[in-house]
Amino acid sequence: MIRFVVAGHRAHSTADFKLDDIAGGAGRLDVLVRCVNSSFFLSHALRQDTELYLVLMGGTDPPKTVRFSGNELKYLNPDERSTSSLIRNALLKKLGSGETRASPGIYVSRMSFKDVVDSLGKISDIAYLKEDGNDIRTVQIPENITFVLGDDRDLTEEEETVVLSHGPERICLGPKSLHADHCIILVHNEIDRRRQ
Ligand SMILES: C[S@@+](CC[C@H](N)C(=O)[O-])C[C@H]1O[C@@H](n2cnc3c(N)ncnc32)[C@H](O)[C@@H]1O
């Protein structure tokens, strides 16, 4: 299983945004929506072996985490507007103590960044995507791995401390600082090449 955790530092945790304003009023939710596309879309299929955790830390009711599970996903289309709508619908759900299913393959919970990383650290290796890490072409990538990355901003010191407590491999994808969604594509590509 390949998992990605994206820290949405300002992304709205409430459904109070317009679908034509996801880059502004929704706290750069556009960045996270593009991460959904990069995580799951192949040319004619969805990646079944992938999960994506979007941790929403902005708006008036943070934190919330929206989890996308590739082997259950339905109704996911490549356009940003319809994916934003799926996320907005998830944020309308009444939440209990665990995860609530919003639509097939999409779950929402009150998990914080620390909750998510700590829980995944118990069931998989953690990798920290960072410009100053070890070249991805030189590192081992286990079958079961969780990659953690920032949105349009790097992880805060506090978030970094949470990730580092799991003794992650620090992985660099190349010499330039990239958009989060592009990082996900490059990780998938590297794993695709190794597993073909
Ligand atoms: C858009 S970047 C964040 C801001 C960026 N570090 C800057 O200074 O402009 C989003 C995230 O993608 C990851 N990232 C970007 N470029 C990377 C690279 N070359 N190697 C590994 N991770 C990278 C990091 O986790 C980063 O926090």
Coordinates of N, CA, C and O in Angstrom, one line a residue, residues 6 22-23 28-41 52 54 78-80 83-84 87 152 179-182 184-185:
V6 N -1.0 14.8 3.2 CA -0.7 16.1 2.9 C -1.2 17.1 4.0 O -2.4 17.0 4.3
I22 N -11.9 27.8 -4.8 CA -11.1 26.9 -3.9 C -9.7 27.4 -3.6 O -9.1 27.0 -2.6
A23 N -9.1 28.2 -4.5 CA -7.8 28.7 -4.3 C -7.7 29.8 -3.4 O -6.6 30.2 -2.8
R28 N -6.5 27.5 -0.1 CA -5.7 26.7 -1.0 C -6.1 25.3 -1.1 O -5.2 24.4 -1.2
L29 N -7.4 25.0 -1.0 CA -7.8 23.7 -1.2 C -7.5 23.2 -2.6 O -7.4 22.0 -2.8
D30 N -7.3 24.1 -3.5 CA -6.9 23.7 -4.9 C -5.6 22.8 -4.9 O -5.5 21.8 -5.7
V31 N -4.7 23.1 -4.0 CA -3.5 22.4 -3.9 C -3.8 20.9 -3.6 O -3.3 20.0 -4.1
L32 N -4.7 20.8 -2.6 CA -5.0 19.4 -2.1 C -5.8 18.7 -3.1 O -5.7 17.4 -3.3
V33 N -6.7 19.3 -3.8 CA -7.5 18.7 -4.9 C -6.6 18.2 -6.0 O -6.8 17.0 -6.5
R34 N -5.6 18.9 -6.3 CA -4.6 18.4 -7.3 C -3.9 17.2 -6.8 O -3.5 16.3 -7.6
C35 N -3.6 17.2 -5.5 CA -3.0 16.0 -4.9 C -3.9 14.7 -5.0 O -3.4 13.6 -5.2
V36 N -5.2 14.9 -5.0 CA -6.1 13.8 -5.2 C -5.9 13.3 -6.6 O -5.8 12.1 -6.8
N37 N -5.9 14.2 -7.6 CA -5.7 13.7 -9.0 C -4.4 13.0 -9.1 O -4.4 11.9 -9.7
S38 N -3.3 13.5 -8.6 CA -2.0 12.9 -8.8 C -1.9 11.5 -8.0 O -1.2 10.6 -8.5
S39 N -2.7 11.4 -6.9 CA -2.6 10.2 -6.2 C -3.3 9.0 -6.9 O -2.8 7.9 -6.8
F40 N -4.4 9.3 -7.6 CA -5.3 8.2 -8.1 C -5.4 8.1 -9.6 O -5.6 6.9 -10.0
F41 N -5.2 9.1 -10.4 CA -5.6 9.0 -11.8 C -4.5 8.4 -12.6 O -3.4 8.9 -12.7
L52 N -4.9 8.4 0.3 CA -4.5 9.8 0.5 C -5.2 10.4 1.7 O -6.4 10.2 1.8
L54 N -5.9 13.9 3.5 CA -5.8 15.4 3.4 C -6.1 15.9 4.8 O -7.2 15.7 5.3
P78 N -11.6 13.7 -13.0 CA -10.4 14.5 -13.0 C -10.5 16.0 -12.8 O -9.5 16.7 -12.6
D79 N -11.7 16.5 -13.0 CA -11.8 18.0 -12.8 C -11.8 18.4 -11.4 O -12.4 17.7 -10.5
E80 N -11.2 19.5 -11.1 CA -11.0 20.0 -9.7 C -12.3 20.4 -9.1 O -12.5 20.2 -7.8
T83 N -14.1 17.2 -7.6 CA -13.4 16.7 -6.5 C -13.6 17.6 -5.3 O -13.8 17.2 -4.1
S84 N -13.6 18.9 -5.5 CA -13.9 19.9 -4.4 C -15.2 19.7 -3.9 O -15.5 19.8 -2.6
I87 N -15.2 16.7 -1.5 CA -14.6 17.1 -0.2 C -15.6 18.0 0.6 O -15.8 17.8 1.8
D152 N 1.3 24.0 -0.1 CA 2.1 25.1 -0.7 C 3.1 25.6 0.3 O 3.9 26.5 0.0
H179 N 5.8 21.5 -6.7 CA 4.5 21.5 -6.2 C 4.2 20.1 -5.5 O 4.6 19.1 -6.0
A180 N 3.3 20.1 -4.5 CA 3.0 18.9 -3.8 C 2.4 17.8 -4.7 O 2.8 16.7 -4.7
D181 N 1.5 18.2 -5.6 CA 0.9 17.2 -6.5 C 1.9 16.6 -7.5 O 1.9 15.4 -7.8
H182 N 2.9 17.4 -7.9 CA 3.9 16.9 -8.8 C 4.8 15.9 -8.0 O 5.3 15.0 -8.6
I184 N 3.8 13.9 -5.8 CA 3.1 12.6 -5.7 C 3.3 11.8 -7.0 O 3.5 10.6 -7.0
I185 N 3.2 12.5 -8.1 CA 3.4 11.9 -9.4 C 4.7 11.3 -9.5 O 4.9 10.1 -10.0

